[in-house]
Short mmCIF file of C-alpha atoms in Angstrom, two decimals:
data_model
loop_
_atom_site.label_atom_id
_atom_site.label_comp_id
_atom_site.label_asym_id
_atom_site.label_seq_id
_atom_site.Cartn_x
_atom_site.Cartn_y
_atom_site.Cartn_z
CA UNK O 15 -12.69 -6.73 39.45
CA UNK O 16 -12.70 -8.88 36.31
CA UNK O 17 -15.01 -11.85 35.87
CA UNK O 18 -14.98 -14.74 33.42
CA UNK O 19 -18.38 -15.20 31.73
CA UNK O 20 -19.39 -17.97 29.34
CA UNK O 21 -21.23 -16.63 26.27
CA UNK O 22 -23.77 -18.96 24.70
CA UNK O 23 -25.94 -19.01 21.58
CA UNK O 24 -29.20 -17.17 22.32
CA UNK O 25 -32.65 -18.47 21.44
CA UNK O 26 -32.66 -18.62 17.61
CA UNK O 27 -36.17 -19.93 17.16
CA UNK O 28 -36.80 -23.29 15.52
CA UNK O 29 -33.31 -23.54 14.07
CA UNK O 30 -31.16 -26.39 15.41
CA UNK O 31 -27.68 -27.66 14.54
CA UNK O 32 -26.98 -24.50 12.52
CA UNK O 33 -23.47 -24.54 10.96
CA UNK O 34 -20.90 -21.94 11.96
CA UNK O 35 -19.54 -20.31 8.79
CA UNK O 36 -17.39 -17.62 10.40
CA UNK O 37 -15.85 -16.89 13.80
CA UNK O 38 -15.41 -13.11 13.97
CA UNK O 39 -13.13 -12.87 17.00
CA UNK O 40 -10.05 -14.59 18.42
CA UNK O 41 -8.53 -14.91 21.90
CA UNK O 42 -7.25 -11.56 23.11
CA UNK O 43 -9.70 -9.49 21.07
CA UNK O 44 -11.70 -6.76 22.77
CA UNK O 45 -15.39 -6.84 22.00
CA UNK O 46 -18.15 -4.38 22.74
CA UNK O 47 -21.67 -5.22 23.76
CA UNK O 48 -23.83 -6.04 20.72
CA UNK O 49 -20.78 -6.57 18.48
CA UNK O 50 -21.06 -9.68 16.30
CA UNK O 51 -18.87 -12.56 17.38
CA UNK O 52 -20.17 -15.48 15.33
CA UNK O 53 -21.91 -16.03 11.99
CA UNK O 54 -24.38 -18.86 11.51
CA UNK O 55 -26.02 -19.96 8.29
CA UNK O 56 -29.24 -21.90 7.88
CA UNK O 57 -30.79 -22.99 4.59
CA UNK O 58 -32.77 -19.74 4.64
CA UNK O 59 -30.42 -16.98 5.76
CA UNK O 60 -27.28 -16.02 7.65
CA UNK O 61 -27.22 -14.63 11.19
CA UNK O 62 -24.61 -12.64 13.09
CA UNK O 63 -24.73 -13.60 16.78
CA UNK O 64 -24.03 -10.53 18.98
CA UNK O 65 -22.10 -10.53 22.23
CA UNK O 66 -24.37 -9.41 25.11
CA UNK O 67 -21.43 -8.06 27.14
CA UNK O 68 -18.25 -6.03 26.67
CA UNK O 69 -14.89 -7.54 27.52
CA UNK O 70 -11.85 -9.46 26.28
CA UNK O 71 -12.08 -12.88 24.62
CA UNK O 72 -10.44 -15.39 26.94
CA UNK O 73 -10.91 -18.51 24.78
CA UNK O 74 -13.05 -19.82 21.92
CA UNK O 75 -15.26 -22.88 22.27
CA UNK O 76 -16.43 -23.24 18.65
CA UNK O 77 -14.74 -23.42 15.26
CA UNK O 78 -15.84 -22.91 11.66
CA UNK O 79 -17.85 -25.96 10.57
CA UNK O 80 -19.22 -26.75 14.03
CA UNK O 81 -22.99 -26.94 14.44
CA UNK O 82 -24.67 -25.10 17.28
CA UNK O 83 -28.11 -24.66 18.78
CA UNK O 84 -29.66 -22.57 21.53
CA UNK O 85 -27.42 -22.69 24.62
CA UNK O 86 -24.28 -23.92 22.83
CA UNK O 87 -21.18 -22.33 24.38
CA UNK O 88 -19.39 -19.89 22.05
CA UNK O 89 -16.55 -18.39 24.08
CA UNK O 90 -15.33 -17.32 27.51
CA UNK O 91 -15.26 -13.57 28.04
CA UNK O 92 -13.30 -11.62 30.65
CA UNK O 93 -15.42 -8.68 31.74
CA UNK O 94 -14.01 -5.67 33.57
CA UNK O 95 -15.86 -4.24 36.58
CA UNK O 96 -19.60 -4.62 36.72
CA UNK O 97 -21.31 -6.71 34.10
CA UNK O 98 -23.30 -4.60 31.69
CA UNK O 99 -26.63 -6.17 32.41
CA UNK O 100 -28.53 -3.44 30.63
CA UNK O 101 -27.76 -4.99 27.23
CA UNK O 102 -30.60 -7.38 26.39
CA UNK O 103 -29.92 -10.75 24.83
CA UNK O 104 -31.91 -11.01 21.59
CA UNK O 105 -35.25 -12.74 22.06
CA UNK O 106 -36.42 -15.72 20.05
CA UNK O 107 -38.73 -13.58 17.96
CA UNK O 108 -36.02 -10.99 17.32
CA UNK O 109 -33.41 -13.52 16.22
CA UNK O 110 -35.83 -15.54 14.10
CA UNK O 111 -37.02 -12.33 12.48
CA UNK O 112 -33.40 -11.39 11.84
CA UNK O 113 -32.94 -14.56 9.80
CA UNK O 114 -35.89 -13.72 7.58
CA UNK O 115 -35.03 -10.02 7.35
CA UNK O 116 -31.50 -10.79 6.19
CA UNK O 117 -32.79 -13.19 3.53
CA UNK O 118 -35.38 -10.72 2.24
CA UNK O 119 -32.87 -7.85 2.39
CA UNK O 120 -30.44 -9.81 0.23
CA UNK O 121 -33.16 -10.60 -2.30
CA UNK O 122 -34.24 -6.94 -2.33
CA UNK O 123 -30.64 -5.87 -2.86
CA UNK O 124 -30.27 -8.17 -5.86
CA UNK O 125 -33.56 -6.96 -7.35
CA UNK O 126 -32.64 -3.30 -6.81
CA UNK O 127 -29.21 -3.82 -8.36
CA UNK O 128 -30.68 -5.49 -11.42
CA UNK O 129 -33.38 -2.85 -11.84
CA UNK O 130 -31.47 0.35 -11.14
CA UNK O 131 -27.72 -0.16 -11.45
CA UNK O 132 -26.10 1.23 -14.62
CA UNK O 133 -23.95 -1.28 -16.45
CA UNK O 134 -20.54 0.13 -17.39
CA UNK O 135 -18.78 -1.00 -20.52
CA UNK O 136 -16.37 -3.89 -20.04
CA UNK O 137 -13.83 -5.40 -22.34
CA UNK O 138 -13.04 -9.10 -21.91
CA UNK O 139 -9.72 -8.17 -20.33
CA UNK O 140 -11.65 -6.29 -17.66
CA UNK O 141 -14.34 -8.89 -17.14
CA UNK O 142 -14.65 -9.74 -13.44
CA UNK O 143 -13.81 -13.34 -12.67
CA UNK O 144 -15.40 -13.28 -9.27
CA UNK O 145 -18.63 -15.24 -8.89
CA UNK O 146 -21.72 -13.09 -8.83
CA UNK O 147 -19.88 -9.83 -9.49
CA UNK O 148 -22.21 -6.79 -9.61
CA UNK O 149 -21.94 -4.16 -12.31
CA UNK O 150 -22.13 -1.11 -10.04
CA UNK O 151 -22.52 0.03 -6.47
CA UNK O 152 -26.09 0.13 -5.19
CA UNK O 153 -27.70 2.13 -2.44
CA UNK O 154 -28.52 -1.01 -0.43
CA UNK O 155 -26.27 -1.53 2.58
CA UNK O 156 -23.78 -4.32 1.78
CA UNK O 157 -24.33 -7.55 3.68
CA UNK O 158 -21.01 -8.32 5.41
CA UNK O 159 -19.76 -9.23 8.86
CA UNK O 160 -17.85 -6.70 11.01
CA UNK O 161 -14.56 -8.50 10.43
CA UNK O 162 -15.01 -8.33 6.66
CA UNK O 163 -15.85 -4.63 6.87
CA UNK O 164 -12.76 -4.05 9.02
CA UNK O 165 -10.62 -6.01 6.55
CA UNK O 166 -11.96 -3.93 3.63
CA UNK O 167 -11.24 -0.69 5.51
CA UNK O 168 -7.66 -1.81 6.16
CA UNK O 169 -7.15 -2.36 2.43
CA UNK O 170 -8.88 0.90 1.51
CA UNK O 171 -11.68 -0.93 -0.34
CA UNK O 172 -15.18 0.49 -0.65
CA UNK O 173 -17.23 -2.46 0.61
CA UNK O 174 -20.17 -1.31 -1.49
CA UNK O 175 -18.23 -2.07 -4.68
CA UNK O 176 -17.34 -5.64 -3.73
CA UNK O 177 -19.32 -8.42 -5.41
CA UNK O 178 -20.77 -10.97 -2.97
CA UNK O 179 -20.38 -14.72 -3.47
CA UNK O 180 -21.84 -15.91 -0.16
CA UNK O 181 -25.38 -17.09 0.25
CA UNK O 182 -28.08 -14.42 0.15
CA UNK O 183 -25.65 -11.80 -1.20
CA UNK O 184 -23.18 -11.98 1.69
CA UNK O 185 -19.71 -10.49 1.16
CA UNK O 186 -16.87 -12.78 2.32
CA UNK O 187 -13.15 -12.20 3.00
CA UNK O 188 -12.33 -13.91 -0.31
CA UNK O 189 -14.60 -11.47 -2.16
CA UNK O 190 -12.58 -8.52 -0.85
CA UNK O 191 -9.32 -10.22 -1.82
CA UNK O 192 -10.71 -11.05 -5.26
CA UNK O 193 -11.83 -7.45 -5.76
CA UNK O 194 -8.31 -6.18 -5.01
CA UNK O 195 -6.72 -8.77 -7.33
CA UNK O 196 -9.15 -8.00 -10.16
CA UNK O 197 -8.51 -4.28 -9.78
CA UNK O 198 -4.75 -4.80 -9.96
CA UNK O 199 -5.12 -7.11 -12.96
CA UNK O 200 -7.20 -4.56 -14.84
CA UNK O 201 -4.66 -1.82 -14.09
CA UNK O 202 -1.83 -4.04 -15.32
CA UNK O 203 -3.79 -4.90 -18.47
CA UNK O 204 -4.37 -1.21 -19.19
CA UNK O 205 -0.65 -0.59 -18.79
CA UNK O 206 0.24 -3.43 -21.16
CA UNK O 207 -2.20 -2.17 -23.79
CA UNK O 208 -0.77 1.33 -23.65
CA UNK O 209 2.77 -0.01 -24.01
CA UNK O 210 1.92 -2.37 -26.87
CA UNK O 211 0.05 0.32 -28.77
CA UNK O 212 -3.50 -1.01 -28.65
CA UNK O 213 -3.03 -4.70 -28.06
CA UNK O 214 -6.45 -5.03 -26.40
CA UNK O 215 -9.66 -6.11 -28.05
CA UNK O 216 -10.97 -2.53 -28.17
CA UNK O 217 -14.61 -3.62 -28.02
CA UNK O 218 -17.38 -1.07 -28.30
CA UNK O 219 -19.15 -0.16 -25.05
CA UNK O 220 -22.18 -2.24 -24.15
CA UNK O 221 -25.28 -0.40 -25.42
CA UNK O 222 -27.29 1.45 -22.79
CA UNK O 223 -30.96 1.19 -23.70
CA UNK O 224 -34.07 2.38 -21.89
CA UNK O 225 -36.21 -0.61 -22.81
CA UNK O 226 -39.26 0.80 -21.02
CA UNK O 227 -39.72 3.51 -23.66
CA UNK O 228 -40.49 0.87 -26.28
CA UNK O 229 -43.14 -0.97 -24.29
CA UNK O 230 -44.01 -2.80 -21.12
CA UNK O 231 -41.13 -4.62 -19.41
CA UNK O 232 -40.50 -6.72 -16.31
CA UNK O 233 -37.18 -6.59 -14.46
CA UNK O 234 -36.15 -9.73 -12.60
CA UNK O 235 -32.91 -10.34 -10.70
CA UNK O 236 -30.65 -13.09 -11.97
CA UNK O 237 -30.39 -16.07 -9.66
CA UNK O 238 -27.11 -16.52 -7.81
CA UNK O 239 -26.37 -19.63 -9.89
CA UNK O 240 -26.81 -17.70 -13.15
CA UNK O 241 -24.61 -14.87 -11.88
CA UNK O 242 -21.83 -17.29 -10.99
CA UNK O 243 -22.12 -19.42 -14.13
CA UNK O 244 -22.42 -16.34 -16.35
CA UNK O 245 -19.17 -14.87 -15.07
CA UNK O 246 -17.35 -18.20 -15.28
CA UNK O 247 -18.64 -19.04 -18.76
CA UNK O 248 -17.79 -15.57 -20.03
CA UNK O 249 -14.24 -15.93 -18.73
CA UNK O 250 -13.86 -19.44 -20.15
CA UNK O 251 -15.18 -18.50 -23.60
CA UNK O 252 -12.84 -15.51 -23.89
CA UNK O 253 -9.68 -17.06 -22.43
CA UNK O 254 -9.85 -20.61 -23.84
CA UNK O 255 -9.34 -21.13 -27.60
CA UNK O 256 -12.39 -23.30 -28.21
CA UNK O 257 -12.80 -25.68 -31.15
CA UNK O 258 -15.77 -28.06 -31.48
CA UNK O 259 -15.84 -31.37 -33.35
CA UNK O 260 -19.09 -33.12 -34.27
CA UNK O 261 -19.81 -36.80 -34.82
CA UNK O 262 -22.58 -39.37 -34.45
CA UNK O 263 -22.85 -42.67 -32.57
CA UNK O 264 -25.10 -45.58 -33.49
CA UNK O 265 -26.74 -46.50 -30.17
CA UNK O 266 -29.43 -48.83 -31.53
CA UNK O 267 -28.21 -51.91 -29.64
CA UNK O 268 -27.22 -49.91 -26.55
CA UNK O 269 -30.67 -48.34 -26.22
CA UNK O 270 -32.35 -51.74 -26.65
CA UNK O 271 -30.03 -53.15 -23.96
CA UNK O 272 -30.85 -50.25 -21.62
CA UNK O 273 -34.61 -50.67 -22.09
CA UNK O 274 -34.36 -54.43 -21.50
CA UNK O 275 -32.42 -53.97 -18.26
CA UNK O 276 -34.98 -51.47 -16.99
CA UNK O 277 -37.81 -53.86 -17.81
CA UNK O 278 -36.05 -56.67 -15.95
CA UNK O 279 -35.51 -54.42 -12.92
CA UNK O 280 -39.22 -53.60 -12.77
CA UNK O 281 -40.75 -50.66 -10.99
CA UNK O 282 -38.76 -51.23 -7.80
CA UNK O 283 -35.32 -51.14 -9.41
CA UNK O 284 -33.31 -48.02 -10.15
CA UNK O 285 -33.67 -46.85 -13.74
CA UNK O 286 -30.65 -46.85 -16.03
CA UNK O 287 -30.28 -43.66 -18.04
CA UNK O 288 -28.29 -43.10 -21.22
CA UNK O 289 -26.18 -40.61 -19.27
CA UNK O 290 -24.84 -43.40 -17.07
CA UNK O 291 -23.67 -45.33 -20.15
CA UNK O 292 -22.16 -42.14 -21.58
CA UNK O 293 -20.17 -41.53 -18.40
CA UNK O 294 -18.82 -45.07 -18.40
CA UNK O 295 -17.89 -44.86 -22.10
CA UNK O 296 -16.31 -41.44 -21.57
CA UNK O 297 -14.07 -42.82 -18.81
CA UNK O 298 -12.85 -45.60 -21.10
CA UNK O 299 -12.16 -43.05 -23.85
CA UNK O 300 -10.31 -40.73 -21.44
CA UNK O 301 -8.05 -43.62 -20.48
CA UNK O 302 -7.24 -44.14 -24.16
CA UNK O 303 -6.64 -40.40 -24.70
CA UNK O 304 -5.32 -39.09 -21.35
CA UNK O 305 -4.66 -35.52 -22.59
CA UNK O 306 -8.43 -34.96 -22.46
CA UNK O 307 -8.32 -35.77 -18.73
CA UNK O 308 -5.83 -33.04 -17.92
CA UNK O 309 -5.44 -29.35 -17.01
CA UNK O 310 -2.87 -26.70 -17.80
CA UNK O 311 -0.49 -25.96 -14.93
CA UNK O 312 -1.03 -22.74 -13.03
CA UNK O 313 2.58 -21.50 -13.09
CA UNK O 314 2.67 -18.81 -15.83
CA UNK O 315 6.46 -18.90 -15.99
CA UNK O 316 6.67 -22.60 -16.83
CA UNK O 317 3.74 -24.03 -18.88
CA UNK O 318 2.98 -27.61 -17.90
CA UNK O 319 0.25 -30.17 -18.46
CA UNK O 320 -1.23 -31.90 -15.41
CA UNK O 321 -2.40 -35.40 -16.40
CA UNK O 322 -4.89 -36.78 -13.87
CA UNK O 323 -5.00 -40.45 -12.94
CA UNK O 324 -8.47 -40.13 -11.44
CA UNK O 325 -11.75 -39.80 -13.31
CA UNK O 326 -14.30 -37.43 -11.77
CA UNK O 327 -16.99 -36.82 -14.39
CA UNK O 328 -19.24 -33.77 -14.15
CA UNK O 329 -22.67 -33.59 -15.74
CA UNK O 330 -24.75 -30.49 -16.36
CA UNK O 331 -27.99 -30.58 -14.32
CA UNK O 332 -30.92 -28.33 -15.16
CA UNK O 333 -32.52 -26.65 -12.12
CA UNK O 334 -35.18 -23.93 -11.71
CA UNK O 335 -32.39 -21.44 -10.90
CA UNK O 336 -30.00 -22.40 -13.70
CA UNK O 337 -27.43 -25.02 -14.65
CA UNK O 338 -25.11 -26.61 -12.10
CA UNK O 339 -22.48 -29.31 -12.60
CA UNK O 340 -22.45 -32.10 -9.99
CA UNK O 341 -19.52 -34.51 -10.16
CA UNK O 342 -19.48 -38.32 -10.14
CA UNK O 343 -16.26 -39.08 -8.32
CA UNK O 344 -14.09 -42.09 -9.27
CA UNK O 345 -16.45 -43.05 -12.10
CA UNK O 346 -13.90 -45.60 -13.31
CA UNK O 347 -14.48 -47.61 -10.12
CA UNK O 348 -18.28 -47.71 -10.38
CA UNK O 349 -20.71 -49.76 -12.43
CA UNK O 350 -23.41 -48.33 -14.67
CA UNK O 351 -26.17 -48.94 -12.11
CA UNK O 352 -24.20 -47.23 -9.36
CA UNK O 353 -23.46 -44.27 -11.64
CA UNK O 354 -27.14 -43.99 -12.62
CA UNK O 355 -28.26 -44.03 -8.98
CA UNK O 356 -25.66 -41.40 -8.02
CA UNK O 357 -26.63 -39.20 -10.97
CA UNK O 358 -30.27 -39.36 -9.88
CA UNK O 359 -29.42 -38.44 -6.29
CA UNK O 360 -27.16 -35.54 -7.28
CA UNK O 361 -29.77 -34.25 -9.75
CA UNK O 362 -32.37 -34.32 -6.98
CA UNK O 363 -30.09 -32.39 -4.63
CA UNK O 364 -29.40 -29.89 -7.43
CA UNK O 365 -33.10 -29.22 -7.98
CA UNK O 366 -33.61 -28.73 -4.25
CA UNK O 367 -30.59 -26.41 -3.98
CA UNK O 368 -28.80 -28.75 -1.57
CA UNK O 369 -25.56 -29.42 -3.46
CA UNK O 370 -22.47 -28.78 -1.38
CA UNK O 371 -19.05 -27.62 -2.63
CA UNK O 372 -17.74 -31.19 -2.49
CA UNK O 373 -20.53 -32.29 -4.85
CA UNK O 374 -19.35 -29.84 -7.55
CA UNK O 375 -15.55 -29.80 -7.25
CA UNK O 376 -12.68 -31.83 -8.64
CA UNK O 377 -14.18 -32.62 -12.04
CA UNK O 378 -11.80 -33.75 -14.81
CA UNK O 379 -14.26 -33.94 -17.73
CA UNK O 380 -17.84 -32.77 -18.20
CA UNK O 381 -20.85 -34.08 -20.14
CA UNK O 382 -23.70 -31.73 -21.05
CA UNK O 383 -26.70 -33.75 -22.20
CA UNK O 384 -29.77 -32.18 -23.77
CA UNK O 385 -31.16 -35.52 -24.92
CA UNK O 386 -34.26 -35.18 -22.78
CA UNK O 387 -35.09 -31.84 -24.39
CA UNK O 388 -34.05 -31.98 -28.04
CA UNK O 389 -31.70 -30.41 -30.54
CA UNK O 390 -29.31 -31.71 -33.18
CA UNK O 391 -26.03 -30.26 -31.90
CA UNK O 392 -24.46 -27.37 -30.00
CA UNK O 393 -21.06 -25.98 -28.98
CA UNK O 394 -20.64 -26.47 -25.21
CA UNK O 395 -18.28 -24.13 -23.34
CA UNK O 396 -15.38 -25.80 -21.55
CA UNK O 397 -15.65 -25.92 -17.77
CA UNK O 398 -12.22 -24.55 -16.72
CA UNK O 399 -9.76 -25.80 -15.59
CA UNK O 400 -10.80 -28.83 -17.66
CA UNK O 401 -9.68 -28.99 -21.29
CA UNK O 402 -12.72 -30.59 -22.96
CA UNK O 403 -16.48 -31.05 -22.64
CA UNK O 404 -18.86 -33.44 -24.40
CA UNK O 405 -22.25 -32.24 -25.60
CA UNK O 406 -25.05 -34.69 -26.38
CA UNK O 407 -28.45 -34.01 -27.93
CA UNK O 408 -31.51 -36.13 -28.70
CA UNK O 409 -30.99 -39.41 -30.56
CA UNK O 410 -33.01 -39.82 -33.77
CA UNK O 411 -33.90 -42.69 -36.05
CA UNK O 412 -32.07 -42.28 -39.37
CA UNK O 413 -31.69 -44.38 -42.50
CA UNK O 414 -28.12 -45.72 -42.52
CA UNK O 415 -26.50 -47.48 -45.48
CA UNK O 416 -25.19 -50.92 -44.43
CA UNK O 417 -23.54 -51.73 -47.76
CA UNK O 418 -26.62 -53.21 -49.33
CA UNK O 419 -29.58 -51.15 -48.26
CA UNK O 420 -30.70 -48.39 -45.93
CA UNK O 421 -31.68 -49.61 -42.46
CA UNK O 422 -33.24 -47.62 -39.59
CA UNK O 423 -30.71 -46.91 -36.86
CA UNK O 424 -30.89 -44.83 -33.68
CA UNK O 425 -28.19 -42.16 -34.03
CA UNK O 426 -26.89 -39.99 -31.18
CA UNK O 427 -25.31 -36.58 -32.08
CA UNK O 428 -22.04 -35.81 -30.26
CA UNK O 429 -20.30 -32.43 -29.85
CA UNK O 430 -16.81 -32.22 -28.35
CA UNK O 431 -15.40 -28.78 -27.46
CA UNK O 432 -11.67 -28.79 -26.69
CA UNK O 433 -8.88 -26.44 -25.68
CA UNK O 434 -6.59 -25.92 -28.67
CA UNK O 435 -3.67 -25.13 -26.34
CA UNK O 436 -3.72 -28.76 -25.20
CA UNK O 437 -5.49 -30.79 -27.89
CA UNK O 438 -5.38 -30.72 -31.68
CA UNK O 439 -8.03 -31.55 -34.26
CA UNK O 440 -6.71 -35.02 -35.08
CA UNK O 441 -6.76 -36.09 -31.41
CA UNK O 442 -10.29 -34.72 -30.99
CA UNK O 443 -11.51 -36.64 -34.06
CA UNK O 444 -9.95 -39.85 -32.77
CA UNK O 445 -11.51 -39.26 -29.34
CA UNK O 446 -15.02 -39.03 -30.83
CA UNK O 447 -14.49 -42.02 -33.14
CA UNK O 448 -13.33 -44.10 -30.17
CA UNK O 449 -16.26 -42.96 -28.03
CA UNK O 450 -18.76 -43.65 -30.82
CA UNK O 451 -17.33 -47.15 -31.22
CA UNK O 452 -17.82 -47.89 -27.51
CA UNK O 453 -21.42 -46.66 -27.61
CA UNK O 454 -22.13 -48.76 -30.72
CA UNK O 455 -20.79 -51.89 -29.00
CA UNK O 456 -20.74 -51.34 -25.25
CA UNK O 457 -18.94 -54.65 -24.66
CA UNK O 458 -15.74 -52.89 -25.72
CA UNK O 459 -15.84 -50.81 -22.49
CA UNK O 460 -14.64 -53.89 -20.63
CA UNK O 461 -11.52 -54.26 -22.81
#
């Protein structure tokens, strides 16, 4: 005789309000005892919640994005015959340990891959575009949910060859799809090269070197941020025809104005940074030259240019694990103080690893500022699908000829990288001249 049982979240230790990132079953599915039915993710690790009984899923009581704690109802299960009471529900210690074990296992997997995996040669046409793609299969068991493993088996994909993009090295459904798409793209590219008679780049294989034979070495795994940014930057540099223009802006009066405002605000007020003024000036310049606030359309059969009427400005933030790009949304509707406060909050979240997807998506133009570190100029890589990026280095006092004599002025170096498919050199030069004029006399931003 069947019985309807309500399955709840077991004791998961000190974790509360843990978000649900994946529901592994649906109504009508048959599940076995100890099969995972739900995936939770804390700030430390992910956890697959097992079903303590065998049966058929009658209904679900949680969705992706919900937050659950111990005792939260997950689903109703129709059990056949006697309830299999011999299957123990995981204890608090077991589940809590599982969190930590999964986190440490993912870290160990990354370290092992970096230390032992051979790196095959890749041409830019074969470069993986997936975030965090690994160079080769490792001996560590891939970290993926049962549904993802089942999905990979259905497509005939070796799960061990799929690059993870989830937290702590977790393989997601999208990773499997991306692996299949990348494989098909590489096969098509090989076919095109053979037909065109060598139309590829024909790069030499990446050198394989045993560095240890030359001296002492230390092997460290790349952080997840560096893996993701490395793959994206490599793709962007190869696929976008970059050109970089350089110019300088006289910010003598603007810096004096900024210092005076900070002094008036005192210790209690929020500090105005030069980045906040740069963002505001960049928005005004983007309005004057809207092609810099655009993206190429995604339909390969009909090239188009998507001009955006919103201004979401990204800025590169340095963190212990690598660079990330938080986004100031609707910067055109915010004052300099509000922008400065939001930049400070997003930078803090970036350093603490607490930025969410919404904090880093939707950007239309990016500013990469190294002013707090130094340098006299650099060529920033465009953050696709944007078409331009502004690089800024440290301002320096320079003697500037005013028509009669040399006077000391504070000069800020500017570097603008742009996509030559969308922008030309004359437009880029005018963009920088306009921006430099706004920074020299910030009152013009209001015009």
